């Protein structure tokens, strides 16, 4: 189910990632302040338009893509995700914010998939994202 639902989304990572991050900033506006690139990230619009921010959107979507590709063997991503969690600890992201990213991911899926977004599909995505966030959170705490 996850693979099928990701097929077309994965080909348009940036626009879908933008929907996800716009939602994230609606839910937790303080996260904007963690993106301190050379260009100013003073307002949501400034931030969403900056190339560095678009790069981060792409990076997040590539991690989701990697998780979907390694669905049968998520453990193979463990070291990468532990390290990613550590990096986020270093840039000041709290582990609770990872859960808000999860909510934003589900919001984006709902917008993009319309009526094919069902309760079992939502649960399947939540399960996969929980595995990713669990490894990132362990790395964060190390
Ligand atoms: C790097 C912020 C969530 C994937 C970074 C950086 C910042 C940041 C400031 C360093 C600068 C940069 O590379 O742009 C945040 C914030 C998040 C968040 C505020 C919200 C909670 C996530 C999530 C993922 C992710 C959920 C993946 C599932 C990445 C990757 C990098 C990165 C792959 C590059 C790491 C490297 O340099 O090796 N993030 N991030 N981020 N983030 Fe996030």
GROMACS .gro file of N, CA and C and ligand atoms in nm:
model
  469
    1UNK      N    1   0.082  -0.122   0.000
    1UNK     CA    2   0.000   0.000   0.000
    1UNK      C    3   0.085   0.127   0.000
    2UNK      N    4   0.188   0.122   0.086
    2UNK     CA    5   0.275   0.240   0.094
    2UNK      C    6   0.345   0.265  -0.039
    3UNK      N    7   0.396   0.156  -0.097
    3UNK     CA    8   0.468   0.171  -0.224
    3UNK      C    9   0.377   0.227  -0.332
    4UNK      N   10   0.256   0.173  -0.342
    4UNK     CA   11   0.160   0.221  -0.444
    4UNK      C   12   0.130   0.369  -0.424
    5UNK      N   13   0.105   0.407  -0.297
    5UNK     CA   14   0.065   0.546  -0.273
    5UNK      C   15   0.180   0.643  -0.297
    6UNK      N   16   0.304   0.594  -0.283
    6UNK     CA   17   0.420   0.682  -0.298
    6UNK      C   18   0.461   0.697  -0.444
    7UNK      N   19   0.414   0.606  -0.529
    7UNK     CA   20   0.465   0.601  -0.666
    7UNK      C   21   0.461   0.736  -0.737
    8UNK      N   22   0.346   0.802  -0.739
    8UNK     CA   23   0.342   0.929  -0.812
    8UNK      C   24   0.395   1.044  -0.726
    9UNK      N   25   0.374   1.037  -0.595
    9UNK     CA   26   0.424   1.144  -0.506
    9UNK      C   27   0.577   1.153  -0.513
   10UNK      N   28   0.641   1.037  -0.515
   10UNK     CA   29   0.788   1.032  -0.515
   10UNK      C   30   0.849   1.096  -0.639
   11UNK      N   31   0.767   1.108  -0.745
   11UNK     CA   32   0.819   1.172  -0.867
   11UNK      C   33   0.806   1.324  -0.861
   12UNK      N   34   0.736   1.373  -0.761
   12UNK     CA   35   0.719   1.520  -0.744
   12UNK      C   36   0.749   1.559  -0.601
   13UNK      N   37   0.872   1.530  -0.560
   13UNK     CA   38   0.906   1.544  -0.418
   13UNK      C   39   0.893   1.687  -0.366
   14UNK      N   40   0.945   1.783  -0.442
   14UNK     CA   41   0.950   1.920  -0.386
   14UNK      C   42   0.810   1.979  -0.363
   15UNK      N   43   0.719   1.976  -0.463
   15UNK     CA   44   0.587   2.033  -0.434
   15UNK      C   45   0.516   1.966  -0.317
   16UNK      N   46   0.526   1.833  -0.309
   16UNK     CA   47   0.460   1.765  -0.197
   16UNK      C   48   0.531   1.795  -0.065
   17UNK      N   49   0.663   1.805  -0.073
   17UNK     CA   50   0.740   1.840   0.048
   17UNK      C   51   0.706   1.980   0.097
   18UNK      N   52   0.676   2.069   0.002
   18UNK     CA   53   0.640   2.207   0.040
   18UNK      C   54   0.505   2.209   0.114
   19UNK      N   55   0.412   2.127   0.067
   19UNK     CA   56   0.282   2.118   0.136
   19UNK      C   57   0.306   2.070   0.279
   20UNK      N   58   0.395   1.973   0.291
   20UNK     CA   59   0.425   1.915   0.422
   20UNK      C   60   0.486   2.018   0.517
   21UNK      N   61   0.585   2.092   0.465
   21UNK     CA   62   0.653   2.190   0.552
   21UNK      C   63   0.567   2.313   0.579
   22UNK      N   64   0.482   2.351   0.484
   22UNK     CA   65   0.390   2.462   0.512
   22UNK      C   66   0.300   2.424   0.629
   23UNK      N   67   0.255   2.299   0.629
   23UNK     CA   68   0.170   2.250   0.737
   23UNK      C   69   0.249   2.246   0.869
   24UNK      N   70   0.376   2.202   0.859
   24UNK     CA   71   0.460   2.193   0.979
   24UNK      C   72   0.473   2.330   1.046
   25UNK      N   73   0.492   2.433   0.963
   25UNK     CA   74   0.509   2.568   1.020
   25UNK      C   75   0.377   2.626   1.072
   26UNK      N   76   0.265   2.578   1.015
   26UNK     CA   77   0.135   2.618   1.072
   26UNK      C   78   0.121   2.557   1.211
   27UNK      N   79   0.161   2.430   1.223
   27UNK     CA   80   0.144   2.359   1.351
   27UNK      C   81   0.247   2.403   1.454
   28UNK      N   82   0.371   2.432   1.407
   28UNK     CA   83   0.478   2.469   1.501
   28UNK      C   84   0.565   2.580   1.442
   29UNK      N   85   0.513   2.705   1.443
   29UNK     CA   86   0.584   2.817   1.377
   29UNK      C   87   0.725   2.839   1.430
   30UNK      N   88   0.751   2.801   1.555
   30UNK     CA   89   0.884   2.825   1.614
   30UNK      C   90   0.993   2.749   1.540
   31UNK      N   91   0.957   2.643   1.465
   31UNK     CA   92   1.058   2.565   1.393
   31UNK      C   93   1.127   2.646   1.284
   32UNK      N   94   1.057   2.752   1.235
   32UNK     CA   95   1.118   2.839   1.133
   32UNK      C   96   1.253   2.892   1.179
   33UNK      N   97   1.259   2.925   1.308
   33UNK     CA   98   1.381   2.984   1.364
   33UNK      C   99   1.501   2.891   1.361
   34UNK      N  100   1.478   2.760   1.340
   34UNK     CA  101   1.591   2.666   1.337
   34UNK      C  102   1.659   2.663   1.200
   35UNK      N  103   1.592   2.722   1.102
   35UNK     CA  104   1.653   2.727   0.969
   35UNK      C  105   1.726   2.859   0.954
   36UNK      N  106   1.850   2.863   1.002
   36UNK     CA  107   1.924   2.989   0.998
   36UNK      C  108   2.025   2.986   0.885
   37UNK      N  109   1.976   2.998   0.765
   37UNK     CA  110   2.065   2.999   0.650
   37UNK      C  111   2.112   3.142   0.628
   38UNK      N  112   2.205   3.156   0.530
   38UNK     CA  113   2.257   3.290   0.501
   38UNK      C  114   2.146   3.385   0.462
   39UNK      N  115   2.057   3.334   0.376
   39UNK     CA  116   1.942   3.416   0.338
   39UNK      C  117   1.848   3.424   0.458
   40UNK      N  118   1.771   3.529   0.464
   40UNK     CA  119   1.688   3.545   0.583
   40UNK      C  120   1.569   3.449   0.581
   41UNK      N  121   1.540   3.397   0.697
   41UNK     CA  122   1.423   3.310   0.712
   41UNK      C  123   1.329   3.377   0.810
   42UNK      N  124   1.308   3.508   0.791
   42UNK     CA  125   1.229   3.584   0.887
   42UNK      C  126   1.082   3.549   0.886
   43UNK      N  127   1.027   3.525   0.768
   43UNK     CA  128   0.885   3.489   0.763
   43UNK      C  129   0.873   3.353   0.696
   44UNK      N  130   0.756   3.294   0.711
   44UNK     CA  131   0.735   3.162   0.650
   44UNK      C  132   0.760   3.169   0.499
   45UNK      N  133   0.711   3.276   0.434
   45UNK     CA  134   0.726   3.287   0.289
   45UNK      C  135   0.873   3.299   0.249
   46UNK      N  136   0.950   3.384   0.323
   46UNK     CA  137   1.094   3.397   0.295
   46UNK      C  138   1.160   3.261   0.302
   47UNK      N  139   1.126   3.190   0.410
   47UNK     CA  140   1.192   3.064   0.436
   47UNK      C  141   1.157   2.962   0.328
   48UNK      N  142   1.030   2.950   0.298
   48UNK     CA  143   0.988   2.849   0.200
   48UNK      C  144   1.050   2.877   0.063
   49UNK      N  145   1.084   3.005   0.037
   49UNK     CA  146   1.138   3.039  -0.095
   49UNK      C  147   1.290   3.025  -0.102
   50UNK      N  148   1.358   3.007   0.010
   50UNK     CA  149   1.505   3.007   0.004
   50UNK      C  150   1.556   2.873  -0.051
   51UNK      N  151   1.664   2.882  -0.135
   51UNK     CA  152   1.714   2.758  -0.197
   51UNK      C  153   1.761   2.655  -0.095
   52UNK      N  154   1.820   2.703   0.016
   52UNK     CA  155   1.868   2.609   0.119
   52UNK      C  156   1.751   2.534   0.181
   53UNK      N  157   1.642   2.609   0.197
   53UNK     CA  158   1.525   2.545   0.256
   53UNK      C  159   1.467   2.439   0.160
   54UNK      N  160   1.464   2.475   0.031
   54UNK     CA  161   1.416   2.379  -0.068
   54UNK      C  162   1.504   2.255  -0.069
   55UNK      N  163   1.634   2.275  -0.047
   55UNK     CA  164   1.727   2.161  -0.038
   55UNK      C  165   1.688   2.071   0.078
   56UNK      N  166   1.654   2.135   0.192
   56UNK     CA  167   1.617   2.054   0.309
   56UNK      C  168   1.487   1.977   0.283
   57UNK      N  169   1.391   2.042   0.216
   57UNK     CA  170   1.267   1.974   0.180
   57UNK      C  171   1.300   1.849   0.097
   58UNK      N  172   1.391   1.869   0.000
   58UNK     CA  173   1.431   1.756  -0.085
   58UNK      C  174   1.498   1.647  -0.002
   59UNK      N  175   1.585   1.690   0.093
   59UNK     CA  176   1.655   1.592   0.178
   59UNK      C  177   1.555   1.508   0.258
   60UNK      N  178   1.455   1.574   0.314
   60UNK     CA  179   1.355   1.502   0.393
   60UNK      C  180   1.279   1.402   0.304
   61UNK      N  181   1.241   1.450   0.185
   61UNK     CA  182   1.164   1.363   0.096
   61UNK      C  183   1.250   1.245   0.048
   62UNK      N  184   1.382   1.267   0.036
   62UNK     CA  185   1.469   1.156  -0.005
   62UNK      C  186   1.481   1.052   0.106
   63UNK      N  187   1.474   1.098   0.232
   63UNK     CA  188   1.476   1.002   0.343
   63UNK      C  189   1.346   0.919   0.340
   64UNK      N  190   1.234   0.987   0.315
   64UNK     CA  191   1.106   0.915   0.305
   64UNK      C  192   1.115   0.814   0.189
   65UNK      N  193   1.171   0.860   0.078
   65UNK     CA  194   1.187   0.774  -0.040
   65UNK      C  195   1.272   0.652  -0.006
   66UNK      N  196   1.381   0.675   0.068
   66UNK     CA  197   1.470   0.564   0.107
   66UNK      C  198   1.396   0.466   0.197
   67UNK      N  199   1.313   0.519   0.289
   67UNK     CA  200   1.237   0.432   0.378
   67UNK      C  201   1.139   0.346   0.296
   68UNK      N  202   1.071   0.409   0.200
   68UNK     CA  203   0.977   0.333   0.117
   68UNK      C  204   1.052   0.225   0.037
   69UNK      N  205   1.169   0.260  -0.015
   69UNK     CA  206   1.247   0.162  -0.093
   69UNK      C  207   1.299   0.048  -0.007
   70UNK      N  208   1.321   0.076   0.123
   70UNK     CA  209   1.378  -0.027   0.213
   70UNK      C  210   1.274  -0.077   0.313
   71UNK      N  211   1.149  -0.075   0.269
   71UNK     CA  212   1.038  -0.110   0.358
   71UNK      C  213   1.055  -0.248   0.421
   72UNK      N  214   1.111  -0.340   0.345
   72UNK     CA  215   1.128  -0.476   0.397
   72UNK      C  216   1.253  -0.490   0.481
   73UNK      N  217   1.334  -0.386   0.485
   73UNK     CA  218   1.460  -0.397   0.558
   73UNK      C  219   1.498  -0.259   0.613
   74UNK      N  220   1.409  -0.202   0.694
   74UNK     CA  221   1.434  -0.067   0.746
   74UNK      C  222   1.558  -0.064   0.836
   75UNK      N  223   1.593  -0.182   0.889
   75UNK     CA  224   1.711  -0.190   0.976
   75UNK      C  225   1.838  -0.149   0.901
   76UNK      N  226   1.838  -0.167   0.769
   76UNK     CA  227   1.957  -0.130   0.692
   76UNK      C  228   1.979   0.022   0.693
   77UNK      N  229   1.877   0.098   0.732
   77UNK     CA  230   1.891   0.245   0.738
   77UNK      C  231   1.928   0.293   0.878
   78UNK      N  232   1.937   0.197   0.971
   78UNK     CA  233   1.955   0.231   1.112
   78UNK      C  234   2.072   0.329   1.137
   79UNK      N  235   2.190   0.294   1.086
   79UNK     CA  236   2.307   0.379   1.115
   79UNK      C  237   2.288   0.519   1.058
   80UNK      N  238   2.234   0.525   0.936
   80UNK     CA  239   2.208   0.655   0.873
   80UNK      C  240   2.111   0.736   0.959
   81UNK      N  241   2.005   0.671   1.008
   81UNK     CA  242   1.901   0.743   1.084
   81UNK      C  243   1.951   0.783   1.223
   82UNK      N  244   2.035   0.698   1.285
   82UNK     CA  245   2.093   0.735   1.415
   82UNK      C  246   2.175   0.862   1.398
   83UNK      N  247   2.255   0.862   1.292
   83UNK     CA  248   2.340   0.977   1.265
   83UNK      C  249   2.257   1.102   1.233
   84UNK      N  250   2.148   1.082   1.160
   84UNK     CA  251   2.059   1.193   1.124
   84UNK      C  252   1.995   1.252   1.250
   85UNK      N  253   1.958   1.166   1.343
   85UNK     CA  254   1.902   1.212   1.470
   85UNK      C  255   2.004   1.295   1.547
   86UNK      N  256   2.127   1.247   1.549
   86UNK     CA  257   2.237   1.319   1.617
   86UNK      C  258   2.254   1.459   1.554
   87UNK      N  259   2.251   1.464   1.420
   87UNK     CA  260   2.269   1.593   1.351
   87UNK      C  261   2.156   1.690   1.389
   88UNK      N  262   2.035   1.638   1.403
   88UNK     CA  263   1.923   1.725   1.438
   88UNK      C  264   1.930   1.772   1.582
   89UNK      N  265   1.987   1.688   1.667
   89UNK     CA  266   2.009   1.731   1.806
   89UNK      C  267   2.104   1.851   1.803
   90UNK      N  268   2.207   1.840   1.719
   90UNK     CA  269   2.309   1.945   1.710
   90UNK      C  270   2.253   2.077   1.656
   91UNK      N  271   2.152   2.069   1.567
   91UNK     CA  272   2.098   2.194   1.513
   91UNK      C  273   1.977   2.244   1.593
   92UNK      N  274   1.947   2.177   1.705
   92UNK     CA  275   1.845   2.230   1.798
   92UNK      C  276   1.703   2.181   1.776
   93UNK      N  277   1.687   2.074   1.697
   93UNK     CA  278   1.552   2.020   1.676
   93UNK      C  279   1.519   1.927   1.792
   94UNK      N  280   1.403   1.945   1.851
   94UNK     CA  281   1.360   1.860   1.961
   94UNK      C  282   1.293   1.733   1.906
   95UNK      N  283   1.305   1.623   1.978
   95UNK     CA  284   1.245   1.498   1.925
   95UNK      C  285   1.092   1.509   1.912
   96UNK      N  286   1.030   1.591   1.999
   96UNK     CA  287   0.883   1.606   1.988
   96UNK      C  288   0.843   1.665   1.852
   97UNK      N  289   0.933   1.745   1.796
   97UNK     CA  290   0.901   1.805   1.665
   97UNK      C  291   0.896   1.699   1.555
   98UNK      N  292   0.968   1.587   1.575
   98UNK     CA  293   0.962   1.481   1.474
   98UNK      C  294   0.819   1.429   1.461
   99UNK      N  295   0.745   1.426   1.572
   99UNK     CA  296   0.606   1.380   1.569
   99UNK      C  297   0.520   1.478   1.490
  100UNK      N  298   0.551   1.607   1.502
  100UNK     CA  299   0.474   1.709   1.428
  100UNK      C  300   0.505   1.697   1.277
  101UNK      N  301   0.630   1.660   1.245
  101UNK     CA  302   0.662   1.634   1.104
  101UNK      C  303   0.577   1.516   1.055
  102UNK      N  304   0.559   1.416   1.141
  102UNK     CA  305   0.476   1.300   1.106
  102UNK      C  306   0.334   1.341   1.075
  103UNK      N  307   0.279   1.428   1.161
  103UNK     CA  308   0.142   1.478   1.136
  103UNK      C  309   0.135   1.552   1.004
  104UNK      N  310   0.239   1.629   0.976
  104UNK     CA  311   0.243   1.708   0.851
  104UNK      C  312   0.257   1.616   0.730
  105UNK      N  313   0.333   1.508   0.748
  105UNK     CA  314   0.346   1.409   0.641
  105UNK      C  315   0.210   1.348   0.609
  106UNK      N  316   0.134   1.312   0.713
  106UNK     CA  317   0.002   1.253   0.693
  106UNK      C  318  -0.093   1.353   0.627
  107UNK      N  319  -0.081   1.480   0.667
  107UNK     CA  320  -0.163   1.585   0.607
  107UNK      C  321  -0.135   1.595   0.457
  108UNK      N  322  -0.005   1.594   0.423
  108UNK     CA  323   0.034   1.602   0.281
  108UNK      C  324  -0.020   1.482   0.203
  109UNK      N  325  -0.011   1.363   0.264
  109UNK     CA  326  -0.060   1.242   0.196
  109UNK      C  327  -0.211   1.253   0.173
  110UNK      N  328  -0.281   1.303   0.274
  110UNK     CA  329  -0.426   1.318   0.263
  110UNK      C  330  -0.462   1.413   0.149
  111UNK      N  331  -0.390   1.527   0.144
  111UNK     CA  332  -0.415   1.626   0.036
  111UNK      C  333  -0.388   1.564  -0.101
  112UNK      N  334  -0.277   1.490  -0.111
  112UNK     CA  335  -0.233   1.442  -0.242
  112UNK      C  336  -0.313   1.320  -0.288
  113UNK      N  337  -0.356   1.237  -0.194
  113UNK     CA  338  -0.416   1.109  -0.233
  113UNK      C  339  -0.569   1.114  -0.239
  114UNK      N  340  -0.628   1.215  -0.178
  114UNK     CA  341  -0.774   1.229  -0.182
  114UNK      C  342  -0.843   1.106  -0.125
  115UNK      N  343  -0.937   1.051  -0.204
  115UNK     CA  344  -1.018   0.942  -0.146
  115UNK      C  345  -0.943   0.809  -0.137
  116UNK      N  346  -0.825   0.802  -0.200
  116UNK     CA  347  -0.747   0.677  -0.185
  116UNK      C  348  -0.668   0.676  -0.052
  117UNK      N  349  -0.676   0.788   0.022
  117UNK     CA  350  -0.614   0.794   0.155
  117UNK      C  351  -0.713   0.733   0.255
  118UNK      N  352  -0.689   0.607   0.291
  118UNK     CA  353  -0.783   0.535   0.378
  118UNK      C  354  -0.722   0.518   0.517
  119UNK      N  355  -0.804   0.475   0.612
  119UNK     CA  356  -0.754   0.455   0.749
  119UNK      C  357  -0.639   0.352   0.754
  120UNK      N  358  -0.652   0.237   0.685
  120UNK     CA  359  -0.539   0.141   0.689
  120UNK      C  360  -0.411   0.197   0.626
  121UNK      N  361  -0.429   0.278   0.520
  121UNK     CA  362  -0.310   0.338   0.456
  121UNK      C  363  -0.244   0.438   0.552
  122UNK      N  364  -0.327   0.518   0.617
  122UNK     CA  365  -0.276   0.614   0.715
  122UNK      C  366  -0.196   0.540   0.822
  123UNK      N  367  -0.252   0.428   0.871
  123UNK     CA  368  -0.184   0.351   0.976
  123UNK      C  369  -0.052   0.294   0.925
  124UNK      N  370  -0.054   0.246   0.801
  124UNK     CA  371   0.069   0.189   0.745
  124UNK      C  372   0.180   0.295   0.739
  125UNK      N  373   0.145   0.415   0.694
  125UNK     CA  374   0.244   0.524   0.688
  125UNK      C  375   0.294   0.562   0.827
  126UNK      N  376   0.197   0.564   0.920
  126UNK     CA  377   0.233   0.599   1.057
  126UNK      C  378   0.333   0.498   1.113
  127UNK      N  379   0.307   0.370   1.084
  127UNK     CA  380   0.399   0.265   1.132
  127UNK      C  381   0.539   0.285   1.074
  128UNK      N  382   0.544   0.311   0.944
  128UNK     CA  383   0.676   0.328   0.882
  128UNK      C  384   0.747   0.450   0.939
  129UNK      N  385   0.673   0.560   0.948
  129UNK     CA  386   0.734   0.683   1.000
  129UNK      C  387   0.780   0.664   1.144
  130UNK      N  388   0.704   0.585   1.222
  130UNK     CA  389   0.743   0.562   1.362
  130UNK      C  390   0.877   0.490   1.370
  131UNK      N  391   0.902   0.397   1.279
  131UNK     CA  392   1.031   0.326   1.279
  131UNK      C  393   1.144   0.426   1.249
  132UNK      N  394   1.120   0.513   1.150
  132UNK     CA  395   1.221   0.613   1.113
  132UNK      C  396   1.250   0.706   1.232
  133UNK      N  397   1.142   0.757   1.292
  133UNK     CA  398   1.158   0.853   1.402
  133UNK      C  399   1.216   0.788   1.527
  134UNK      N  400   1.183   0.662   1.548
  134UNK     CA  401   1.238   0.593   1.664
  134UNK      C  402   1.392   0.586   1.651
  135UNK      N  403   1.442   0.552   1.533
  135UNK     CA  404   1.588   0.546   1.514
  135UNK      C  405   1.649   0.686   1.526
  136UNK      N  406   1.583   0.786   1.466
  136UNK     CA  407   1.636   0.924   1.475
  136UNK      C  408   1.638   0.971   1.622
  137UNK      N  409   1.535   0.934   1.697
  137UNK     CA  410   1.527   0.979   1.836
  137UNK      C  411   1.634   0.910   1.921
  138UNK      N  412   1.661   0.781   1.891
  138UNK     CA  413   1.769   0.713   1.964
  138UNK      C  414   1.903   0.780   1.935
  139UNK      N  415   1.925   0.814   1.808
  139UNK     CA  416   2.050   0.883   1.772
  139UNK      C  417   2.059   1.019   1.840
  140UNK      N  418   1.947   1.087   1.847
  140UNK     CA  419   1.938   1.221   1.911
  140UNK      C  420   1.983   1.212   2.056
  141UNK      N  421   1.942   1.102   2.123
  141UNK     CA  422   1.967   1.089   2.267
  141UNK      C  423   2.107   1.036   2.299
  142UNK      N  424   2.179   0.987   2.197
  142UNK     CA  425   2.310   0.925   2.224
  142UNK      C  426   2.415   1.027   2.262
  143LIG     C1  427   1.957   1.869   0.797
  143LIG     C2  428   1.621   2.115   1.044
  143LIG     C3  429   1.326   1.734   1.023
  143LIG     C4  430   1.630   1.522   0.711
  143LIG     C5  431   1.894   1.965   0.871
  143LIG     C6  432   1.951   2.093   0.907
  143LIG     C7  433   1.856   2.163   0.975
  143LIG     C8  434   1.740   2.079   0.983
  143LIG     C9  435   1.865   2.306   1.032
  143LIG    C10  436   2.095   2.139   0.874
  143LIG    C11  437   2.097   2.228   0.756
  143LIG    C12  438   2.046   2.163   0.628
  143LIG     O1  439   2.098   2.057   0.585
  143LIG     O2  440   1.952   2.218   0.570
  143LIG    C13  441   1.512   2.034   1.059
  143LIG    C14  442   1.391   2.071   1.130
  143LIG    C15  443   1.309   1.964   1.124
  143LIG    C16  444   1.378   1.859   1.048
  143LIG    C17  445   1.363   2.205   1.197
  143LIG    C18  446   1.172   1.955   1.184
  143LIG    C19  447   1.148   1.883   1.290
  143LIG    C20  448   1.385   1.641   0.940
  143LIG    C21  449   1.330   1.512   0.909
  143LIG    C22  450   1.415   1.451   0.821
  143LIG    C23  451   1.525   1.543   0.798
  143LIG    C24  452   1.199   1.455   0.967
  143LIG    C25  453   1.407   1.317   0.755
  143LIG    C26  454   1.315   1.227   0.780
  143LIG    C27  455   1.745   1.597   0.706
  143LIG    C28  456   1.865   1.560   0.631
  143LIG    C29  457   1.960   1.660   0.658
  143LIG    C30  458   1.897   1.755   0.747
  143LIG    C31  459   1.882   1.437   0.541
  143LIG    C32  460   2.103   1.668   0.604
  143LIG    C33  461   2.195   1.603   0.708
  143LIG    C34  462   2.341   1.605   0.664
  143LIG     O3  463   2.396   1.713   0.642
  143LIG     O4  464   2.398   1.496   0.652
  143LIG     N1  465   1.766   1.958   0.919
  143LIG     N2  466   1.500   1.907   1.011
  143LIG     N3  467   1.504   1.658   0.871
  143LIG     N4  468   1.768   1.714   0.773
  143LIG    FE1  469   1.634   1.809   0.893
   0.00000   0.00000   0.00000
